[in-house]
Amino acid sequence: MTSTVILGDEPLTIDQVEAVARSVPPGSDYLGEPIHVEVSEAAWGRVRHTRSVVEGLADDTVAHYGISTGFGALATMHIPVDKRHQLQRSLIRSHAAGAGPEVEREVVRALMLLRIQTLATGRTGIREETLRAYVAMLNAGITPVVHEYGSLGCSGDLAPLAHCALALMGEGTVRDAAGDLRSAAEALAAAGIEPVDLAEKEGLALINGTDGMLGMLCMAIADLRALVTVADIAAAMSVEGLLGTDDVFAADLQALRPQPGQALSAANMRKVLAVSEIRDSHRDPDACTRVQDAYSLRCAPQVAGAVRDTIDHAARVAGWELASAVDNPVVTLDDRVESNGNFHGAPVAYVLDFLAIAAADLASMSERRTDRFLDKARNHGLHAFLADDPGVDSGLMIAQYTQAAMVSEMKRLAAPASVDSIPSSAMQEDHVSMGWGAARKLRRSVDALTHVLTIELLAAARGIQLRAPLRPSPVSAAVIAALDEVTRTAPGPDRILADDIAEAVYAVADGSLLAAAEAAAGPLN
């Protein structure tokens, strides 16, 4: 069965962008459900109308940017009618100047979807046949090869979008639905799609957008929303395994500082720690000699909560951008064709950088909790490094090294890209956002955070099991069981940790570990 997403009438949601970007190719052997994209009939009407506006200006003696002129610093050059198709082809070919590694399929699909949505608003002057071909290319699972470098995040994600437009023209290289590299001409022919000969204004309409950075922002928000809940689970299990207290997570204490994300994280941690024999074993204040837990335990809701609030802010910005029609020039609601600066990626770039900072701090706290588990002086009676036979076995010693290396990398990735700007186009584009670069580093940061949290979960699972015969909370037990389905968490002689980490990362990334926790706890925030 195929789901359908209708474009052109309402803004896309973050969930829709993620779903289309990560949907399986049609007719492939991958598990999952393909998603079909369609443009609404009302949107087709708007597309046809604004195209007529552009065509009405094509023969005007007055120069109109992108219609009868060159581009960027060449905007003052008038282009004769007989050279305007060549102008559009030259624009796309010259701007398809990306370099470096190929970016992920899901990024390109998100970029294509968002450009189609803007084209379907009827504010760009695209021709109907061009937009229909773009929709068909996305639905056929044809993914143009887009490279890591080329976008400065201003005047749109020019190079990445140009590589997609190049494929629409039947040029360049793509991956087909099976993931095989093919020439664009061959892939379009196999899918029954005619290459497009671009007309006035269409080249600009296809490349002037924040679609690449916005698509990556949407997917990062979706991933981080799940990961911050996983972080609450991992923190609670660490509190449990390290004989910490859940008293500090009480709702009335959280209400004294009404940060919304903090309250949600504390509520998650209370659910995870409920009905724990391990916790109950040291609940008597006369028997417990510790006054306060370390910050990495006690302040977990404050940090994870701040991450939640940062994600919510980023989602608000993404929502505004998803409701936008970004192009230059743009056809206004009263049929004026006007230049503008809406392609500047600053709003998106800032929140991409904010999220990288938040992710790095969340990972840093996670690594500190793992380190406490491994230090015999601070783990309250557990084996050194949680090893089966310390000295003979090293336990999780080097897993924490891996965490530390990734956290250090995340701190470097947290340095903002959006404060940088290198002028381009002969100083016409003298301030750029670097939003694409901010998005690319955030993707690496999200991946590292997944690994860091997974290693904490493995440490907490082993530490909790070393508290036997005391039983953990039902939620912790469910998480440990879910991990044990893909790896071994119980103490024992050393084995290859890389394999254990990799398998556990899959369980975190695909949502199965979170699902196991919620099956025991009920819905988590």
Short mmCIF file of C-alpha atoms in Angstrom, two decimals:
data_model
loop_
_atom_site.label_atom_id
_atom_site.label_comp_id
_atom_site.label_asym_id
_atom_site.label_seq_id
_atom_site.Cartn_x
_atom_site.Cartn_y
_atom_site.Cartn_z
CA MET A 1 0.00 0.00 0.00
CA THR A 2 1.25 3.49 -0.87
CA SER A 3 0.55 6.61 1.17
CA THR A 4 0.00 9.94 -0.55
CA VAL A 5 1.13 13.43 0.46
CA ILE A 6 -0.70 16.32 -1.22
CA LEU A 7 1.35 19.44 -1.90
CA GLY A 8 0.54 23.04 -2.65
CA ASP A 9 -2.39 23.92 -0.39
CA GLU A 10 -1.00 23.63 3.15
CA PRO A 11 2.51 23.80 4.61
CA LEU A 12 4.24 20.47 5.00
CA THR A 13 4.85 19.24 8.53
CA ILE A 14 8.17 18.08 9.94
CA ASP A 15 6.76 14.55 10.14
CA GLN A 16 5.75 14.61 6.47
CA VAL A 17 9.18 15.78 5.39
CA GLU A 18 10.82 13.01 7.39
CA ALA A 19 8.39 10.39 6.09
CA VAL A 20 8.88 11.25 2.42
CA ALA A 21 12.64 11.68 2.76
CA ARG A 22 13.04 8.30 4.43
CA SER A 23 10.38 6.39 2.53
CA VAL A 24 11.41 3.29 0.63
CA PRO A 25 11.94 3.54 -3.14
CA PRO A 26 8.95 2.32 -5.20
CA GLY A 27 9.31 -1.30 -6.29
CA SER A 28 12.40 -1.87 -4.16
CA ASP A 29 13.15 -4.82 -1.93
CA TYR A 30 13.45 -2.60 1.16
CA LEU A 31 11.02 -3.08 3.99
CA GLY A 32 8.53 -0.29 4.45
CA GLU A 33 5.94 1.67 2.57
CA PRO A 34 6.59 4.03 -0.35
CA ILE A 35 5.02 7.47 -0.24
CA HIS A 36 3.54 9.07 -3.34
CA VAL A 37 3.58 12.84 -3.76
CA GLU A 38 0.85 14.73 -5.64
CA VAL A 39 0.12 18.40 -6.29
CA SER A 40 -3.44 19.55 -5.60
CA GLU A 41 -5.71 20.71 -8.40
CA ALA A 42 -5.97 24.16 -6.83
CA ALA A 43 -2.19 24.40 -6.79
CA TRP A 44 -1.98 23.48 -10.47
CA GLY A 45 -4.29 26.40 -11.18
CA ARG A 46 -2.01 28.78 -9.31
CA VAL A 47 1.04 27.40 -11.12
CA ARG A 48 -0.56 28.00 -14.50
CA HIS A 49 -1.63 31.53 -13.55
CA THR A 50 1.75 32.72 -12.30
CA ARG A 51 3.46 31.17 -15.31
CA SER A 52 1.29 33.38 -17.52
CA VAL A 53 2.50 36.39 -15.51
CA VAL A 54 6.14 35.47 -16.19
CA GLU A 55 5.50 34.85 -19.87
CA GLY A 56 3.81 38.22 -20.11
CA LEU A 57 7.06 39.86 -19.00
CA ALA A 58 9.35 37.89 -21.28
CA ASP A 59 9.05 40.34 -24.18
CA ASP A 60 8.93 43.47 -22.01
CA THR A 61 11.43 46.15 -22.97
CA VAL A 62 12.06 46.67 -19.25
CA ALA A 63 14.59 44.20 -17.84
CA HIS A 64 13.25 41.68 -15.31
CA TYR A 65 15.71 39.78 -13.15
CA GLY A 66 15.95 36.10 -13.99
CA ILE A 67 13.55 36.46 -16.91
CA SER A 68 15.44 38.67 -19.33
CA THR A 69 18.71 39.24 -17.44
CA GLY A 70 21.72 37.37 -16.18
CA PHE A 71 22.13 36.30 -12.57
CA GLY A 72 23.91 37.46 -9.44
CA ALA A 73 26.58 39.99 -10.29
CA LEU A 74 25.51 39.70 -13.96
CA ALA A 75 21.96 40.82 -13.20
CA THR A 76 22.35 44.03 -15.26
CA MET A 77 23.03 42.17 -18.51
CA HIS A 78 20.03 41.94 -20.84
CA ILE A 79 19.69 38.55 -22.55
CA PRO A 80 18.17 38.34 -26.05
CA VAL A 81 15.07 36.14 -26.47
CA ASP A 82 16.85 33.63 -28.68
CA LYS A 83 19.43 32.95 -25.95
CA ARG A 84 17.15 32.55 -22.94
CA HIS A 85 16.78 28.76 -23.10
CA GLN A 86 20.56 28.56 -23.27
CA LEU A 87 20.69 31.00 -20.33
CA GLN A 88 18.66 28.59 -18.19
CA ARG A 89 20.74 25.58 -19.20
CA SER A 90 23.95 27.49 -18.55
CA LEU A 91 22.70 28.58 -15.13
CA ILE A 92 22.04 25.00 -14.03
CA ARG A 93 25.21 23.56 -15.55
CA SER A 94 27.44 26.22 -14.03
CA HIS A 95 25.78 26.04 -10.62
CA ALA A 96 26.01 22.23 -10.50
CA ALA A 97 29.52 22.70 -9.14
CA GLY A 98 29.37 20.55 -6.02
CA ALA A 99 32.38 18.62 -4.81
CA GLY A 100 33.25 16.07 -2.17
CA PRO A 101 31.41 12.97 -0.96
CA GLU A 102 27.88 12.17 -2.11
CA VAL A 103 25.27 13.18 0.45
CA GLU A 104 22.66 10.77 1.75
CA ARG A 105 19.59 9.77 -0.27
CA GLU A 106 17.22 11.02 2.41
CA VAL A 107 18.78 14.50 2.32
CA VAL A 108 18.31 14.75 -1.44
CA ARG A 109 14.74 13.50 -1.24
CA ALA A 110 13.91 16.05 1.46
CA LEU A 111 15.48 18.78 -0.65
CA MET A 112 13.49 17.73 -3.73
CA LEU A 113 10.23 17.51 -1.78
CA LEU A 114 10.62 20.97 -0.30
CA ARG A 115 11.50 22.54 -3.66
CA ILE A 116 8.43 20.90 -5.21
CA GLN A 117 6.28 22.27 -2.39
CA THR A 118 7.54 25.81 -3.02
CA LEU A 119 7.02 25.44 -6.76
CA ALA A 120 3.48 24.24 -6.05
CA THR A 121 2.65 27.41 -4.12
CA GLY A 122 2.36 29.24 -7.43
CA ARG A 123 4.77 31.95 -6.38
CA THR A 124 7.73 30.97 -8.59
CA GLY A 125 6.47 31.11 -12.18
CA ILE A 126 7.47 27.53 -12.98
CA ARG A 127 5.79 25.84 -15.93
CA GLU A 128 3.33 23.05 -15.23
CA GLU A 129 5.24 20.53 -17.33
CA THR A 130 8.47 21.26 -15.46
CA LEU A 131 6.86 20.75 -12.09
CA ARG A 132 5.12 17.57 -13.25
CA ALA A 133 8.47 16.15 -14.33
CA TYR A 134 10.03 17.04 -10.95
CA VAL A 135 7.18 15.30 -9.09
CA ALA A 136 7.54 12.26 -11.34
CA MET A 137 11.28 12.10 -10.68
CA LEU A 138 10.73 12.11 -6.91
CA ASN A 139 7.96 9.50 -7.12
CA ALA A 140 10.11 7.26 -9.31
CA GLY A 141 12.77 7.11 -6.60
CA ILE A 142 15.34 8.83 -8.81
CA THR A 143 17.85 10.59 -6.56
CA PRO A 144 20.31 13.01 -8.16
CA VAL A 145 23.88 12.80 -6.92
CA VAL A 146 24.47 15.83 -4.69
CA HIS A 147 27.83 16.59 -3.12
CA GLU A 148 28.92 17.66 0.35
CA TYR A 149 30.27 21.06 -0.65
CA GLY A 150 28.86 23.83 -2.82
CA SER A 151 26.21 25.64 -0.81
CA LEU A 152 26.86 28.80 1.18
CA GLY A 153 23.26 28.88 2.41
CA CYS A 154 22.40 32.11 0.62
CA SER A 155 20.65 32.62 -2.70
CA GLY A 156 19.45 29.20 -1.64
CA ASP A 157 21.28 25.88 -1.49
CA LEU A 158 22.43 26.65 -5.01
CA ALA A 159 24.79 23.82 -5.92
CA PRO A 160 22.76 21.00 -4.32
CA LEU A 161 19.54 22.21 -5.94
CA ALA A 162 21.33 22.72 -9.25
CA HIS A 163 22.42 19.07 -9.31
CA CYS A 164 18.75 18.11 -8.93
CA ALA A 165 17.72 20.51 -11.68
CA LEU A 166 20.50 19.10 -13.86
CA ALA A 167 18.97 15.64 -13.54
CA LEU A 168 15.59 17.10 -14.50
CA MET A 169 17.24 18.30 -17.71
CA GLY A 170 18.46 14.74 -18.37
CA GLU A 171 22.06 15.53 -17.47
CA GLY A 172 24.40 14.47 -14.70
CA THR A 173 24.35 11.37 -12.52
CA VAL A 174 21.59 9.91 -10.36
CA ARG A 175 20.81 6.84 -8.31
CA ASP A 176 17.78 4.89 -9.40
CA ALA A 177 15.22 3.31 -7.08
CA ALA A 178 17.52 0.33 -6.57
CA GLY A 179 20.36 2.63 -5.53
CA ASP A 180 22.43 2.04 -8.66
CA LEU A 181 24.39 4.87 -10.28
CA ARG A 182 23.05 5.77 -13.72
CA SER A 183 23.09 8.70 -16.07
CA ALA A 184 20.11 10.97 -15.54
CA ALA A 185 19.05 10.54 -19.17
CA GLU A 186 18.96 6.77 -18.80
CA ALA A 187 17.09 6.84 -15.48
CA LEU A 188 14.49 9.33 -16.74
CA ALA A 189 13.93 7.25 -19.89
CA ALA A 190 13.46 4.09 -17.83
CA ALA A 191 10.85 5.89 -15.73
CA GLY A 192 9.07 7.33 -18.78
CA ILE A 193 9.96 10.94 -17.88
CA GLU A 194 10.83 13.44 -20.60
CA PRO A 195 13.83 15.67 -19.83
CA VAL A 196 12.88 19.32 -19.43
CA ASP A 197 14.06 22.18 -21.65
CA LEU A 198 13.95 25.05 -19.17
CA ALA A 199 12.26 28.33 -20.11
CA GLU A 200 12.54 31.86 -18.68
CA LYS A 201 12.81 32.12 -14.90
CA GLU A 202 12.73 28.34 -14.37
CA GLY A 203 16.41 27.94 -13.64
CA LEU A 204 16.20 30.35 -10.73
CA ALA A 205 12.95 28.81 -9.51
CA LEU A 206 14.63 25.43 -9.28
CA ILE A 207 17.66 26.52 -7.24
CA ASN A 208 16.69 29.53 -5.07
CA GLY A 209 15.64 27.89 -1.82
CA THR A 210 16.67 26.86 1.67
CA ASP A 211 15.44 23.33 0.93
CA GLY A 212 18.60 21.36 1.72
CA MET A 213 19.28 22.93 5.10
CA LEU A 214 15.56 22.89 5.95
CA GLY A 215 15.19 19.22 5.07
CA MET A 216 18.15 18.32 7.26
CA LEU A 217 16.72 20.47 10.05
CA CYS A 218 13.40 18.61 9.90
CA MET A 219 15.10 15.21 10.10
CA ALA A 220 17.39 16.35 12.92
CA ILE A 221 14.38 17.57 14.91
CA ALA A 222 12.65 14.21 14.45
CA ASP A 223 15.77 12.31 15.48
CA LEU A 224 16.56 14.51 18.47
CA ARG A 225 13.02 14.34 19.81
CA ALA A 226 13.43 10.58 20.08
CA LEU A 227 17.00 10.77 21.37
CA VAL A 228 16.22 13.19 24.18
CA THR A 229 13.68 10.69 25.50
CA VAL A 230 16.29 7.95 25.21
CA ALA A 231 18.61 10.24 27.17
CA ASP A 232 16.01 10.45 29.96
CA ILE A 233 15.80 6.66 30.04
CA ALA A 234 19.58 6.27 30.10
CA ALA A 235 19.94 8.89 32.85
CA ALA A 236 17.28 7.24 35.00
CA MET A 237 18.90 3.82 34.58
CA SER A 238 22.25 5.34 35.55
CA VAL A 239 20.70 6.87 38.67
CA GLU A 240 19.29 3.44 39.50
CA GLY A 241 22.52 1.52 38.84
CA LEU A 242 24.66 4.05 40.71
CA LEU A 243 22.39 3.98 43.78
CA GLY A 244 21.28 7.56 43.23
CA THR A 245 18.06 9.12 44.45
CA ASP A 246 14.92 9.95 42.53
CA ASP A 247 13.71 12.36 45.24
CA VAL A 248 15.17 15.31 43.34
CA PHE A 249 12.94 14.57 40.35
CA ALA A 250 9.74 15.17 42.28
CA ALA A 251 7.13 17.18 40.40
CA ASP A 252 6.81 19.88 43.06
CA LEU A 253 10.55 20.53 42.97
CA GLN A 254 10.49 20.82 39.19
CA ALA A 255 7.56 23.24 39.37
CA LEU A 256 9.69 25.68 41.35
CA ARG A 257 11.54 26.28 38.09
CA PRO A 258 8.82 26.10 35.42
CA GLN A 259 10.98 25.30 32.44
CA PRO A 260 8.65 23.14 30.32
CA GLY A 261 11.23 20.70 28.98
CA GLN A 262 12.69 20.11 32.44
CA ALA A 263 9.30 19.02 33.79
CA LEU A 264 8.85 16.57 30.92
CA SER A 265 12.28 15.00 31.38
CA ALA A 266 11.82 14.67 35.14
CA ALA A 267 8.45 13.00 34.58
CA ASN A 268 10.11 10.49 32.25
CA MET A 269 12.78 9.72 34.81
CA ARG A 270 10.21 9.17 37.56
CA LYS A 271 8.42 6.66 35.34
CA VAL A 272 11.61 4.77 34.58
CA LEU A 273 12.64 4.60 38.24
CA ALA A 274 9.25 3.59 39.61
CA VAL A 275 9.02 0.32 41.61
CA SER A 276 12.74 -0.39 41.75
CA GLU A 277 14.10 -2.72 44.43
CA ILE A 278 17.52 -1.22 43.80
CA ARG A 279 16.23 2.25 44.60
CA ASP A 280 14.24 1.02 47.58
CA SER A 281 17.31 -0.67 49.02
CA HIS A 282 18.79 2.70 50.02
CA ARG A 283 15.69 4.79 50.52
CA ASP A 284 16.08 4.88 54.32
CA PRO A 285 17.81 8.22 55.10
CA ASP A 286 19.46 6.66 58.14
CA ALA A 287 21.09 3.98 55.98
CA CYS A 288 22.15 6.26 53.09
CA THR A 289 25.26 8.31 53.82
CA ARG A 290 25.18 10.42 50.65
CA VAL A 291 23.56 13.84 50.85
CA GLN A 292 23.46 14.70 47.16
CA ASP A 293 24.18 12.94 43.88
CA ALA A 294 26.66 14.35 41.38
CA TYR A 295 25.37 16.91 38.90
CA SER A 296 25.39 14.45 36.00
CA LEU A 297 22.71 12.48 37.89
CA ARG A 298 20.88 15.15 39.85
CA CYS A 299 20.71 17.75 37.08
CA ALA A 300 19.84 15.41 34.22
CA PRO A 301 16.31 16.85 33.76
CA GLN A 302 17.65 20.39 33.73
CA VAL A 303 20.02 19.64 30.85
CA ALA A 304 17.78 17.30 28.87
CA GLY A 305 14.91 19.69 29.47
CA ALA A 306 16.88 22.58 28.01
CA VAL A 307 17.61 20.38 25.00
CA ARG A 308 13.88 19.73 24.64
CA ASP A 309 13.12 23.45 24.72
CA THR A 310 15.81 24.12 22.13
CA ILE A 311 14.28 21.46 19.88
CA ASP A 312 10.88 23.08 20.30
CA HIS A 313 12.31 26.45 19.29
CA ALA A 314 13.94 24.87 16.25
CA ALA A 315 10.62 23.24 15.35
CA ARG A 316 8.89 26.63 15.47
CA VAL A 317 11.46 28.10 13.10
CA ALA A 318 11.14 25.06 10.84
CA GLY A 319 7.37 25.50 10.84
CA TRP A 320 7.68 29.09 9.69
CA GLU A 321 10.10 28.06 6.95
CA LEU A 322 7.85 25.19 5.86
CA ALA A 323 5.08 27.76 5.38
CA SER A 324 7.32 29.90 3.16
CA ALA A 325 7.63 30.26 -0.60
CA VAL A 326 11.33 30.99 -1.02
CA ASP A 327 12.42 32.16 -4.47
CA ASN A 328 14.01 35.21 -6.09
CA PRO A 329 12.38 36.88 -7.87
CA VAL A 330 8.96 35.86 -6.59
CA VAL A 331 5.49 36.33 -8.06
CA THR A 332 3.41 38.12 -5.43
CA LEU A 333 -0.27 37.55 -4.71
CA ASP A 334 -1.12 40.62 -6.81
CA ASP A 335 1.01 39.37 -9.72
CA ARG A 336 4.07 41.58 -9.27
CA VAL A 337 7.43 39.98 -9.94
CA GLU A 338 9.75 41.22 -7.22
CA SER A 339 13.30 40.62 -6.10
CA ASN A 340 13.74 39.85 -2.41
CA GLY A 341 16.12 38.38 0.14
CA ASN A 342 14.01 35.53 1.50
CA PHE A 343 16.53 32.96 0.29
CA HIS A 344 18.96 33.97 3.05
CA GLY A 345 19.35 30.96 5.34
CA ALA A 346 20.09 32.75 8.62
CA PRO A 347 16.91 31.70 10.48
CA VAL A 348 17.51 28.05 9.66
CA ALA A 349 21.28 28.23 10.13
CA TYR A 350 20.97 29.64 13.65
CA VAL A 351 18.77 26.86 14.96
CA LEU A 352 20.89 24.20 13.27
CA ASP A 353 23.81 25.56 15.26
CA PHE A 354 21.71 25.79 18.45
CA LEU A 355 20.84 22.10 18.10
CA ALA A 356 24.49 21.10 17.66
CA ILE A 357 25.31 22.91 20.92
CA ALA A 358 22.43 21.22 22.76
CA ALA A 359 23.31 17.78 21.41
CA ALA A 360 26.94 18.17 22.47
CA ASP A 361 25.96 19.08 26.03
CA LEU A 362 23.52 16.18 26.29
CA ALA A 363 26.25 13.81 25.13
CA SER A 364 28.77 15.33 27.52
CA MET A 365 26.55 14.63 30.52
CA SER A 366 25.87 11.08 29.29
CA GLU A 367 29.58 10.35 29.04
CA ARG A 368 30.13 11.61 32.61
CA ARG A 369 27.53 9.16 33.93
CA THR A 370 29.19 6.31 32.08
CA ASP A 371 32.54 7.26 33.56
CA ARG A 372 31.06 7.09 37.09
CA PHE A 373 29.95 3.51 36.44
CA LEU A 374 33.51 2.52 35.52
CA ASP A 375 35.35 4.17 38.41
CA LYS A 376 35.49 1.86 41.41
CA ALA A 377 35.95 4.88 43.70
CA ARG A 378 32.60 6.33 42.59
CA ASN A 379 30.39 3.42 41.47
CA HIS A 380 29.39 2.31 44.98
CA GLY A 381 30.53 -1.27 45.09
CA LEU A 382 30.56 -2.33 41.44
CA HIS A 383 33.53 -3.97 39.72
CA ALA A 384 36.19 -1.68 38.29
CA PHE A 385 35.18 -0.84 34.69
CA LEU A 386 32.24 -3.21 35.19
CA ALA A 387 34.68 -5.97 34.24
CA ASP A 388 33.96 -9.62 34.97
CA ASP A 389 37.48 -10.23 36.29
CA PRO A 390 39.18 -6.82 36.62
CA GLY A 391 42.77 -7.00 35.47
CA VAL A 392 42.17 -9.97 33.24
CA ASP A 393 39.12 -8.23 31.73
CA SER A 394 38.89 -4.53 30.86
CA GLY A 395 35.09 -4.45 30.79
CA LEU A 396 33.70 -1.24 29.31
CA MET A 397 36.90 0.77 29.78
CA ILE A 398 37.46 1.49 26.08
CA ALA A 399 33.77 1.95 25.33
CA GLN A 400 34.05 5.08 27.45
CA TYR A 401 37.07 6.12 25.37
CA THR A 402 34.84 5.87 22.30
CA GLN A 403 32.27 8.03 24.04
CA ALA A 404 34.90 10.57 24.99
CA ALA A 405 36.23 10.73 21.42
CA MET A 406 32.73 11.31 20.08
CA VAL A 407 31.86 13.91 22.69
CA SER A 408 35.07 15.75 21.89
CA GLU A 409 34.15 15.68 18.22
CA MET A 410 30.66 16.94 19.04
CA LYS A 411 32.15 19.87 20.94
CA ARG A 412 34.09 20.80 17.81
CA LEU A 413 30.94 20.38 15.72
CA ALA A 414 29.14 22.72 18.13
CA ALA A 415 31.26 25.64 16.93
CA PRO A 416 28.68 27.63 14.96
CA ALA A 417 28.84 27.70 11.18
CA SER A 418 26.41 30.60 10.98
CA VAL A 419 28.88 33.16 12.35
CA ASP A 420 31.06 32.67 9.29
CA SER A 421 30.57 34.38 5.94
CA ILE A 422 32.75 34.42 2.82
CA PRO A 423 31.55 36.89 0.16
CA SER A 424 30.79 35.51 -3.28
CA SER A 425 29.58 36.55 -6.74
CA ALA A 426 31.88 39.56 -7.05
CA MET A 427 30.63 40.94 -3.70
CA GLN A 428 26.98 40.92 -4.83
CA GLU A 429 26.42 38.13 -2.31
CA ASP A 430 28.54 39.68 0.41
CA HIS A 431 26.96 38.02 3.44
CA VAL A 432 25.95 34.36 3.47
CA SER A 433 24.47 32.06 6.13
CA MET A 434 26.53 28.85 5.86
CA GLY A 435 23.31 27.03 6.75
CA TRP A 436 24.13 23.99 4.62
CA GLY A 437 27.39 23.56 6.52
CA ALA A 438 25.54 23.92 9.82
CA ALA A 439 23.15 21.19 8.72
CA ARG A 440 25.88 18.85 7.57
CA LYS A 441 27.75 19.02 10.88
CA LEU A 442 24.52 18.60 12.85
CA ARG A 443 23.90 15.29 11.07
CA ARG A 444 27.28 14.05 12.28
CA SER A 445 26.49 15.29 15.76
CA VAL A 446 23.13 13.48 15.87
CA ASP A 447 24.83 10.25 14.83
CA ALA A 448 27.48 10.68 17.53
CA LEU A 449 24.83 11.40 20.16
CA THR A 450 23.10 8.13 19.24
CA HIS A 451 26.33 6.24 19.89
CA VAL A 452 27.11 8.05 23.14
CA LEU A 453 23.67 7.39 24.61
CA THR A 454 23.84 3.76 23.50
CA ILE A 455 27.11 3.22 25.35
CA GLU A 456 25.61 4.74 28.49
CA LEU A 457 22.67 2.36 28.19
CA LEU A 458 25.04 -0.60 27.90
CA ALA A 459 26.94 0.55 30.98
CA ALA A 460 23.76 1.14 32.95
CA ALA A 461 22.36 -2.24 31.92
CA ARG A 462 25.50 -4.02 33.10
CA GLY A 463 25.72 -2.00 36.31
CA ILE A 464 22.10 -2.71 37.17
CA GLN A 465 22.60 -6.42 36.62
CA LEU A 466 25.59 -6.36 38.95
CA ARG A 467 23.16 -5.22 41.69
CA ALA A 468 21.47 -8.65 41.65
CA PRO A 469 19.61 -10.14 43.42
CA LEU A 470 17.95 -6.73 43.75
CA ARG A 471 15.54 -6.27 40.87
CA PRO A 472 15.47 -3.13 38.73
CA SER A 473 12.37 -1.19 37.84
CA PRO A 474 10.05 -2.78 35.25
CA VAL A 475 11.08 -0.15 32.70
CA SER A 476 14.78 -0.76 33.20
CA ALA A 477 14.17 -4.50 32.95
CA ALA A 478 12.31 -3.98 29.66
CA VAL A 479 15.14 -1.88 28.23
CA ILE A 480 17.72 -4.46 29.27
CA ALA A 481 15.63 -7.21 27.65
CA ALA A 482 15.40 -5.18 24.43
CA LEU A 483 19.16 -4.71 24.39
CA ASP A 484 19.66 -8.42 25.04
CA GLU A 485 17.68 -9.21 21.91
CA VAL A 486 20.48 -7.71 19.81
CA THR A 487 23.54 -8.03 22.04
CA ARG A 488 24.66 -9.22 25.49
CA THR A 489 24.47 -6.80 28.41
CA ALA A 490 25.16 -9.18 31.29
CA PRO A 491 28.59 -9.20 32.95
CA GLY A 492 30.98 -11.77 31.54
CA PRO A 493 34.41 -12.28 29.99
CA ASP A 494 35.49 -9.62 27.52
CA ARG A 495 34.24 -9.87 23.95
CA ILE A 496 34.45 -7.62 20.89
CA LEU A 497 32.71 -4.49 22.06
CA ALA A 498 32.45 -2.87 18.64
CA ASP A 499 29.90 -5.48 17.61
CA ASP A 500 27.86 -5.02 20.78
CA ILE A 501 27.84 -1.25 20.35
CA ALA A 502 26.86 -1.41 16.68
CA GLU A 503 23.94 -3.75 17.30
CA ALA A 504 22.70 -1.69 20.24
CA VAL A 505 22.95 1.52 18.19
CA TYR A 506 20.55 0.02 15.66
CA ALA A 507 18.07 -0.70 18.43
CA VAL A 508 18.25 2.90 19.59
CA ALA A 509 18.17 4.43 16.10
CA ASP A 510 15.23 2.38 14.81
CA GLY A 511 13.10 3.14 17.86
CA SER A 512 12.79 -0.42 19.13
CA LEU A 513 14.45 0.36 22.47
CA LEU A 514 12.17 3.35 23.07
CA ALA A 515 9.18 1.21 22.14
CA ALA A 516 10.23 -1.41 24.70
CA ALA A 517 10.52 1.25 27.41
CA GLU A 518 7.09 2.66 26.59
CA ALA A 519 5.54 -0.81 26.60
CA ALA A 520 6.50 -0.99 30.27
CA ALA A 521 6.15 2.67 31.29
CA GLY A 522 3.31 3.88 29.11
CA PRO A 523 3.84 6.88 26.83
CA LEU A 524 6.97 8.89 27.55
CA ASN A 525 7.43 12.56 26.73
#
